Amino acid sequence: MTDDGNDPKQNDASLSSEGLPSGNLSDSSPSDSNLPDLVVVGAGLFGLTVAQQAAENGHTVEIIDVRSHIGGNAYSYFDKETGAEIHQYGAHLFHTSNKRVWDYVNRFTEFTDYQHRVYATHEGEVYPMPINLGTINQFFHAHYTPAEAKALIEQQAGELAGTDPTNLNDKGIQLIGRPLYEAFIKNYTGKQWQTDPAELPADIIKRLPVRFNYDNHYFKDTWEGLPKDGYTAWMERMIADPKIHVTLSTDFFDESQPLNKKALVGRVPVVYTGPVDKYFDYKLGDLKWRTVDFKERRYDEDDHFGCPVMNFVDADVPYTRAIEFKNFNPERRERQNPDKTVVWEEYSRSAGRDDEPYYPINTADDKQLYQQYKALAAKEPQVVFGGRLGTYAYYDMHQVINSALNAYDKQVGPLLVK
């Protein structure tokens, strides 16, 4: 095993946005005659979807992003040593039951038949996740039937059985009983969110399925898979239209370059997908986010964990999970190095202003603060706020795309009518 001690995000990005028109403009301020029909701030899935829809309807679009690549947190690249596709901002798994979204994404990529399964290590033993009959029987060294397991969970939920708690801690106990909750959820959640589970909304754990059979598929959606050629190739195809121009490594708030907030807002429709509190220079206070750090480990073996994702649910393990990227794409095995594998350990912590904001913490105070920012956003001339950062919401990829398609239909498209 090797560990270079470096931030893995510094690896060579061989699936970069090479070939896309980019580079800052040299004029101090764009003239009205040079303005595109639409400016999109942020080249993540929300911004790319809106840009694609606008170009398809005959409009010119300028996309700007402070990062050096397109794709937002779904960006990926191929690791030269192992041949694995690295998801630079953590594991991204596409799934949906929305036919409009499924038909839309299939315009730009084919998908593998990957079905996501997760395992968890607890006190030196590996269990299938999410919680299912196999997890329950293994944990209690029993052979419960589905009906017996349901009765056990209800008994262990105690006074919370049959209720609908609003915080994550009580909701977890109500869903799976106190012993399973404390073993598999409580400490993992504490590490993941850096917040007492009793202060987190119940909606977070409602996304976690609980099954009283032996089905350990993580998602229950109609369609699931990974893009055959990788995430970045998919997103490059989305904006392969001459009416779309991309400018990377460009800060929307930097007035020394022409594509800035002061020069554009009010003169051209803008879709903004960055943090909503940053847009308003944090004038009402900071919304709280969670960020993620990664530590890379390389092993001189073909397969280290035997699965793509291994959760570590105990409090004495500092990271929440380990991701072994080769195992997402078994169909690529012939093109991968059988003597090397790469694993990223994922560490969660609270985000500062200079960190990448991944997930909104969404306490009651945060929700109240966001509503104040939302009221300010509604007053911005010709600006549409979108994506998880722009709306302070937790979205899966299919939800981001769906919200972008709807935003184009209802908000952006009408702004482009001349």
Coordinates of C-alpha atoms in Angstrom, one line a residue:
M1 CA 0.0 0.0 0.0
T2 CA 1.2 3.5 -0.7
D3 CA -0.1 6.8 0.6
D4 CA 1.4 10.0 -0.9
G5 CA -0.2 12.2 1.7
N6 CA -1.4 14.6 -0.9
D7 CA -4.9 15.9 -1.7
P8 CA -6.1 13.6 -4.5
K9 CA -7.9 16.5 -6.2
Q10 CA -4.5 17.5 -7.5
N11 CA -4.2 14.4 -9.7
D12 CA -3.9 14.8 -13.5
A13 CA -7.4 15.5 -14.9
S14 CA -7.2 13.4 -18.1
L15 CA -10.9 13.7 -18.6
S16 CA -10.7 17.5 -18.7
S17 CA -12.9 19.9 -20.7
E18 CA -10.1 20.1 -23.3
G19 CA -11.4 21.4 -26.6
L20 CA -14.1 23.6 -25.1
P21 CA -13.8 27.3 -26.0
S22 CA -12.5 29.0 -22.8
G23 CA -10.3 31.7 -21.5
N24 CA -11.1 35.1 -20.0
L25 CA -12.2 38.0 -22.3
S26 CA -9.8 40.9 -22.5
D27 CA -12.3 43.8 -22.5
S28 CA -12.8 45.5 -19.2
S29 CA -16.6 45.3 -19.7
P30 CA -18.7 43.6 -22.4
S31 CA -20.7 45.9 -24.6
D32 CA -24.4 45.3 -25.1
S33 CA -23.6 44.1 -28.7
N34 CA -21.3 41.5 -27.3
L35 CA -23.6 40.2 -24.7
P36 CA -24.9 36.6 -25.1
D37 CA -28.6 36.0 -24.7
L38 CA -28.0 34.2 -21.4
V39 CA -25.2 34.0 -18.9
V40 CA -24.9 30.8 -16.7
V41 CA -22.8 31.0 -13.6
G42 CA -21.7 27.5 -12.8
A43 CA -21.0 24.6 -15.1
G44 CA -22.6 21.9 -12.9
L45 CA -25.6 19.8 -14.1
F46 CA -28.1 22.6 -13.4
G47 CA -26.2 25.2 -15.4
L48 CA -25.3 22.8 -18.2
T49 CA -28.9 21.6 -18.6
V50 CA -30.2 25.2 -18.7
A51 CA -27.5 26.2 -21.2
Q52 CA -28.3 23.2 -23.4
Q53 CA -32.0 24.0 -23.4
A54 CA -31.4 27.6 -24.3
A55 CA -29.0 26.8 -27.2
E56 CA -31.5 24.2 -28.5
N57 CA -34.0 27.0 -28.6
G58 CA -31.7 29.2 -30.6
H59 CA -30.1 31.4 -27.9
T60 CA -26.5 32.1 -27.4
V61 CA -25.1 31.2 -24.0
E62 CA -22.0 32.1 -22.0
I63 CA -21.1 29.7 -19.2
I64 CA -18.6 30.8 -16.6
D65 CA -17.2 28.7 -13.7
V66 CA -14.6 29.5 -11.1
R67 CA -13.2 26.0 -11.4
S68 CA -10.9 24.8 -14.2
H69 CA -13.4 22.2 -15.5
I70 CA -17.0 21.7 -16.3
G71 CA -19.3 19.3 -14.5
G72 CA -19.4 20.7 -11.0
N73 CA -19.2 18.0 -8.4
A74 CA -20.0 15.3 -11.0
Y75 CA -16.7 15.9 -12.7
S76 CA -14.5 12.8 -13.2
Y77 CA -11.2 11.8 -14.8
F78 CA -9.3 8.6 -15.5
D79 CA -6.4 7.7 -13.3
K80 CA -3.4 6.7 -15.3
E81 CA -1.9 4.1 -13.0
T82 CA -5.1 2.1 -12.4
G83 CA -7.4 3.0 -15.3
A84 CA -10.1 3.8 -12.8
E85 CA -12.5 6.6 -13.3
I86 CA -12.1 8.9 -10.4
H87 CA -15.1 10.9 -9.2
Q88 CA -13.2 14.0 -8.0
Y89 CA -15.8 15.2 -5.6
G90 CA -16.9 11.8 -4.2
A91 CA -19.0 9.0 -5.6
H92 CA -21.7 10.0 -8.0
L93 CA -24.4 7.4 -8.9
F94 CA -27.1 8.1 -11.4
H95 CA -30.7 6.8 -10.8
T96 CA -34.1 8.1 -11.5
S97 CA -37.8 7.2 -11.9
N98 CA -38.5 10.4 -13.9
K99 CA -39.0 9.4 -17.5
R100 CA -38.5 12.9 -18.8
V101 CA -35.1 13.0 -17.0
W102 CA -34.1 9.5 -18.2
D103 CA -35.0 10.3 -21.8
Y104 CA -33.1 13.6 -21.6
V105 CA -29.8 12.2 -20.2
N106 CA -29.9 9.4 -22.7
R107 CA -29.6 12.0 -25.5
F108 CA -26.0 12.5 -24.4
T109 CA -24.7 9.2 -22.9
E110 CA -25.4 5.5 -22.7
F111 CA -25.5 4.0 -19.2
T112 CA -24.0 0.8 -17.8
D113 CA -26.2 -1.7 -15.9
Y114 CA -24.5 -0.8 -12.6
Q115 CA -26.7 -1.5 -9.5
H116 CA -25.5 0.2 -6.3
R117 CA -24.9 -1.8 -3.2
V118 CA -23.3 -0.6 0.0
Y119 CA -21.6 -2.4 2.9
A120 CA -20.8 -1.2 6.4
T121 CA -18.1 -2.2 8.8
H122 CA -19.2 -2.2 12.4
E123 CA -16.9 -3.5 15.2
G124 CA -14.8 -5.5 12.7
E125 CA -17.8 -7.1 11.0
V126 CA -19.2 -6.3 7.5
Y127 CA -22.9 -5.9 7.1
P128 CA -25.1 -5.2 4.0
M129 CA -26.7 -1.8 3.8
P130 CA -29.2 -0.2 3.7
I131 CA -30.8 -1.9 6.7
N132 CA -32.5 -5.0 5.5
L133 CA -33.5 -8.4 6.8
G134 CA -30.0 -9.7 6.3
T135 CA -28.5 -6.8 8.4
I136 CA -31.1 -7.4 11.1
N137 CA -30.6 -11.1 11.4
Q138 CA -26.8 -10.8 11.2
F139 CA -26.8 -8.1 13.9
F140 CA -29.0 -10.0 16.3
H141 CA -27.6 -13.4 15.4
A142 CA -31.1 -14.5 14.6
H143 CA -33.3 -15.8 11.8
Y144 CA -36.3 -13.5 12.0
T145 CA -39.1 -13.7 9.5
P146 CA -40.1 -10.3 8.0
A147 CA -43.1 -10.2 10.3
E148 CA -40.9 -11.0 13.4
A149 CA -38.4 -8.4 12.4
K150 CA -41.0 -5.7 12.0
A151 CA -42.4 -6.5 15.4
L152 CA -38.9 -6.4 16.9
I153 CA -38.2 -3.0 15.4
E154 CA -41.5 -1.6 16.6
Q155 CA -40.7 -2.8 20.1
Q156 CA -37.2 -1.3 20.0
A157 CA -38.6 2.0 18.8
G158 CA -40.3 2.3 22.1
E159 CA -42.5 5.4 22.6
L160 CA -41.4 6.7 19.1
A161 CA -43.1 3.8 17.3
G162 CA -45.9 4.9 15.1
T163 CA -44.9 8.6 15.3
D164 CA -43.4 10.9 12.7
P165 CA -40.5 12.7 14.4
T166 CA -39.1 15.8 12.8
N167 CA -35.5 15.4 13.9
L168 CA -33.1 12.8 12.5
N169 CA -32.2 11.2 15.8
D170 CA -35.8 10.3 16.8
K171 CA -36.7 9.5 13.2
G172 CA -33.9 7.0 13.0
I173 CA -35.0 5.3 16.2
Q174 CA -38.6 5.2 15.0
L175 CA -37.5 3.6 11.6
I176 CA -35.1 0.9 12.8
G177 CA -35.2 0.8 16.6
R178 CA -32.6 2.1 19.0
P179 CA -29.9 -0.7 18.8
L180 CA -29.6 -0.7 15.0
Y181 CA -29.8 3.1 14.9
E182 CA -27.0 3.5 17.5
A183 CA -24.9 0.9 15.7
F184 CA -25.2 2.0 12.1
I185 CA -26.6 5.5 11.9
K186 CA -25.9 7.6 15.0
N187 CA -22.1 7.8 14.9
Y188 CA -21.9 7.7 11.1
T189 CA -24.3 10.7 10.9
G190 CA -22.4 12.5 13.6
K191 CA -19.2 12.2 11.5
Q192 CA -20.9 13.0 8.3
W193 CA -22.8 16.1 9.4
Q194 CA -20.6 17.4 12.2
T195 CA -23.9 18.2 13.9
D196 CA -25.9 16.5 16.7
P197 CA -28.5 14.2 14.9
A198 CA -31.1 15.6 17.2
E199 CA -30.6 19.0 15.5
L200 CA -30.8 17.7 12.0
P201 CA -34.1 17.4 10.0
A202 CA -35.7 14.0 9.7
D203 CA -35.8 14.4 5.9
I204 CA -32.1 13.3 5.7
I205 CA -32.7 9.8 7.0
K206 CA -36.0 9.4 5.2
R207 CA -33.9 9.0 2.1
L208 CA -32.5 5.8 3.6
P209 CA -34.5 2.7 2.7
V210 CA -35.3 0.1 5.3
R211 CA -36.4 -3.3 4.0
F212 CA -37.8 -6.4 5.7
N213 CA -36.5 -8.7 3.0
Y214 CA -33.0 -9.6 1.8
D215 CA -32.9 -6.9 -1.0
N216 CA -29.8 -4.8 -0.5
H217 CA -30.1 -2.7 -3.6
Y218 CA -29.5 0.8 -2.4
F219 CA -31.9 2.6 -4.8
K220 CA -35.4 1.6 -5.8
D221 CA -35.7 3.8 -8.9
T222 CA -36.8 2.5 -12.3
W223 CA -33.5 3.3 -14.0
E224 CA -30.0 3.2 -12.7
G225 CA -26.5 3.1 -14.1
L226 CA -23.2 5.0 -14.7
P227 CA -22.3 6.8 -17.9
K228 CA -20.4 4.4 -20.2
D229 CA -17.8 6.9 -21.3
G230 CA -17.6 8.7 -17.9
Y231 CA -19.3 11.7 -16.4
T232 CA -17.2 14.4 -18.1
A233 CA -17.7 12.9 -21.6
W234 CA -21.4 13.0 -20.9
M235 CA -21.4 16.6 -19.9
E236 CA -19.1 17.7 -22.7
R237 CA -21.8 16.4 -25.2
M238 CA -24.5 18.4 -23.4
I239 CA -22.8 21.7 -24.4
A240 CA -21.3 20.6 -27.8
D241 CA -23.2 23.4 -29.5
P242 CA -21.5 26.4 -31.2
K243 CA -24.1 28.7 -29.5
I244 CA -22.5 27.8 -26.1
H245 CA -19.2 29.4 -25.0
V246 CA -17.5 28.3 -21.8
T247 CA -15.1 30.4 -19.8
L248 CA -13.4 28.5 -17.0
S249 CA -11.3 29.7 -14.0
T250 CA -13.4 32.8 -13.9
D251 CA -14.9 34.3 -10.7
F252 CA -18.3 35.9 -11.1
F253 CA -17.5 38.2 -8.2
D254 CA -14.1 39.4 -9.6
E255 CA -14.7 42.8 -11.1
S256 CA -11.2 42.8 -12.7
Q257 CA -12.6 40.5 -15.4
P258 CA -15.6 41.4 -17.6
L259 CA -17.9 38.5 -16.9
N260 CA -18.7 39.7 -13.4
K261 CA -21.9 40.3 -11.4
K262 CA -21.8 44.1 -11.5
A263 CA -21.3 44.1 -15.3
L264 CA -24.0 41.6 -16.1
V265 CA -26.9 41.6 -13.7
G266 CA -29.7 43.7 -15.0
R267 CA -28.3 43.8 -18.5
V268 CA -28.7 40.1 -19.5
P269 CA -30.6 37.2 -18.0
V270 CA -28.4 35.3 -15.5
V271 CA -28.7 31.8 -14.1
Y272 CA -26.8 31.7 -10.9
T273 CA -25.9 28.3 -9.3
G274 CA -23.3 29.3 -6.7
P275 CA -24.0 29.7 -2.9
V276 CA -26.9 32.0 -2.4
D277 CA -25.4 33.6 0.7
K278 CA -22.2 34.4 -1.3
Y279 CA -24.2 36.1 -4.0
F280 CA -25.4 38.6 -1.4
D281 CA -21.9 38.9 0.2
Y282 CA -23.2 37.1 3.3
K283 CA -25.1 40.3 4.3
L284 CA -27.6 38.3 6.4
G285 CA -25.1 35.8 7.8
D286 CA -23.5 32.5 6.6
L287 CA -25.6 29.5 5.8
K288 CA -24.0 26.3 7.2
W289 CA -22.6 23.7 4.8
R290 CA -20.8 20.4 5.1
T291 CA -17.7 19.8 3.0
V292 CA -15.7 16.7 2.3
D293 CA -11.9 16.0 2.3
F294 CA -10.4 12.9 0.7
K295 CA -7.3 10.9 1.6
E296 CA -6.0 8.7 -1.2
R297 CA -4.5 5.3 -0.6
R298 CA -3.1 3.0 -3.3
Y299 CA -2.8 -0.8 -2.9
D300 CA -0.6 -3.2 -4.9
E301 CA -3.6 -5.5 -5.5
D302 CA -6.5 -5.8 -7.9
D303 CA -9.3 -5.3 -5.5
H304 CA -9.1 -4.2 -1.9
F305 CA -12.6 -4.0 -0.5
G306 CA -14.5 -6.1 -3.0
C307 CA -17.2 -3.4 -3.4
P308 CA -17.3 0.2 -4.6
V309 CA -18.3 1.8 -1.2
M310 CA -17.6 0.6 2.3
N311 CA -19.1 2.7 5.1
F312 CA -17.3 2.9 8.5
V313 CA -20.0 3.5 11.1
D314 CA -18.0 3.4 14.3
A315 CA -17.0 6.6 16.1
D316 CA -13.3 5.6 16.4
V317 CA -12.8 5.5 12.6
P318 CA -12.3 9.2 11.6
Y319 CA -13.6 8.8 8.0
T320 CA -17.2 8.0 7.0
R321 CA -16.5 5.7 4.1
A322 CA -14.0 4.4 1.6
I323 CA -14.6 4.5 -2.2
E324 CA -12.8 2.0 -4.5
F325 CA -13.4 3.4 -7.9
K326 CA -12.5 0.4 -10.0
N327 CA -15.4 -1.5 -8.6
F328 CA -17.9 1.0 -10.1
N329 CA -17.0 -0.2 -13.6
P330 CA -16.4 -4.0 -13.8
E331 CA -17.1 -3.8 -17.5
R332 CA -13.8 -1.9 -17.8
R333 CA -11.7 -4.6 -16.1
E334 CA -9.8 -5.5 -19.3
R335 CA -8.6 -1.9 -19.6
Q336 CA -7.6 -1.5 -15.9
N337 CA -4.4 -2.4 -14.1
P338 CA -4.9 -5.8 -12.3
D339 CA -1.9 -5.0 -10.0
K340 CA -3.0 -1.7 -8.6
T341 CA -6.2 -0.2 -7.1
V342 CA -6.9 3.3 -5.7
V343 CA -9.1 4.0 -2.7
W344 CA -10.3 7.4 -1.3
E345 CA -11.2 7.8 2.3
E346 CA -13.9 10.4 2.9
Y347 CA -13.7 12.8 5.8
S348 CA -16.6 15.1 6.5
R349 CA -16.4 18.4 8.3
S350 CA -18.1 21.8 8.5
A351 CA -17.3 24.2 5.7
G352 CA -15.8 27.6 5.9
R353 CA -16.2 30.3 3.2
D354 CA -13.0 29.1 1.4
D355 CA -14.1 25.4 1.3
E356 CA -16.2 23.6 -1.3
P357 CA -19.8 23.6 0.0
Y358 CA -21.2 20.1 -0.6
Y359 CA -24.4 19.7 1.5
P360 CA -26.6 22.2 3.4
I361 CA -26.8 21.3 7.0
N362 CA -30.4 22.7 7.1
T363 CA -31.0 23.3 10.8
A364 CA -34.1 25.3 11.7
D365 CA -32.0 28.4 11.9
D366 CA -30.5 27.7 8.5
K367 CA -33.9 27.2 6.9
Q368 CA -35.1 30.5 8.4
L369 CA -32.0 32.3 7.1
Y370 CA -32.4 30.8 3.7
Q371 CA -35.9 32.1 3.5
Q372 CA -34.6 35.6 4.0
Y373 CA -32.0 35.1 1.2
K374 CA -34.7 33.6 -1.0
A375 CA -36.8 36.8 -0.6
L376 CA -33.7 38.9 -1.7
A377 CA -33.2 36.6 -4.6
A378 CA -36.7 37.1 -5.8
K379 CA -36.0 40.8 -6.2
E380 CA -32.9 40.4 -8.4
P381 CA -33.6 41.6 -11.9
Q382 CA -33.5 38.8 -14.5
V383 CA -31.6 36.4 -12.2
V384 CA -32.7 32.8 -11.7
F385 CA -31.2 30.9 -8.7
G386 CA -30.8 27.2 -9.1
G387 CA -29.0 24.0 -8.1
R388 CA -28.2 22.8 -4.6
L389 CA -26.0 25.8 -3.8
G390 CA -28.3 28.4 -5.2
T391 CA -31.4 27.1 -3.5
Y392 CA -29.8 25.7 -0.3
A393 CA -31.2 22.2 -0.9
Y394 CA -29.9 18.6 -1.1
Y395 CA -30.4 17.2 -4.6
D396 CA -29.5 14.0 -6.3
M397 CA -28.3 14.4 -9.9
H398 CA -31.7 13.5 -11.4
Q399 CA -33.4 16.0 -9.2
V400 CA -31.0 18.7 -10.3
I401 CA -31.6 18.0 -13.9
N402 CA -35.4 17.9 -13.4
S403 CA -35.3 21.2 -11.5
A404 CA -33.2 22.7 -14.3
L405 CA -35.6 21.5 -17.1
N406 CA -38.5 23.0 -15.1
A407 CA -36.6 26.2 -14.4
Y408 CA -35.9 26.7 -18.1
D409 CA -39.6 26.1 -19.0
K410 CA -41.0 28.4 -16.3
Q411 CA -38.4 31.0 -15.5
V412 CA -35.5 31.2 -17.9
G413 CA -37.2 30.6 -21.2
P414 CA -39.7 33.5 -20.7
L415 CA -36.8 35.8 -20.0
L416 CA -35.3 35.0 -23.4
V417 CA -38.4 35.8 -25.4
K418 CA -37.6 38.8 -27.5

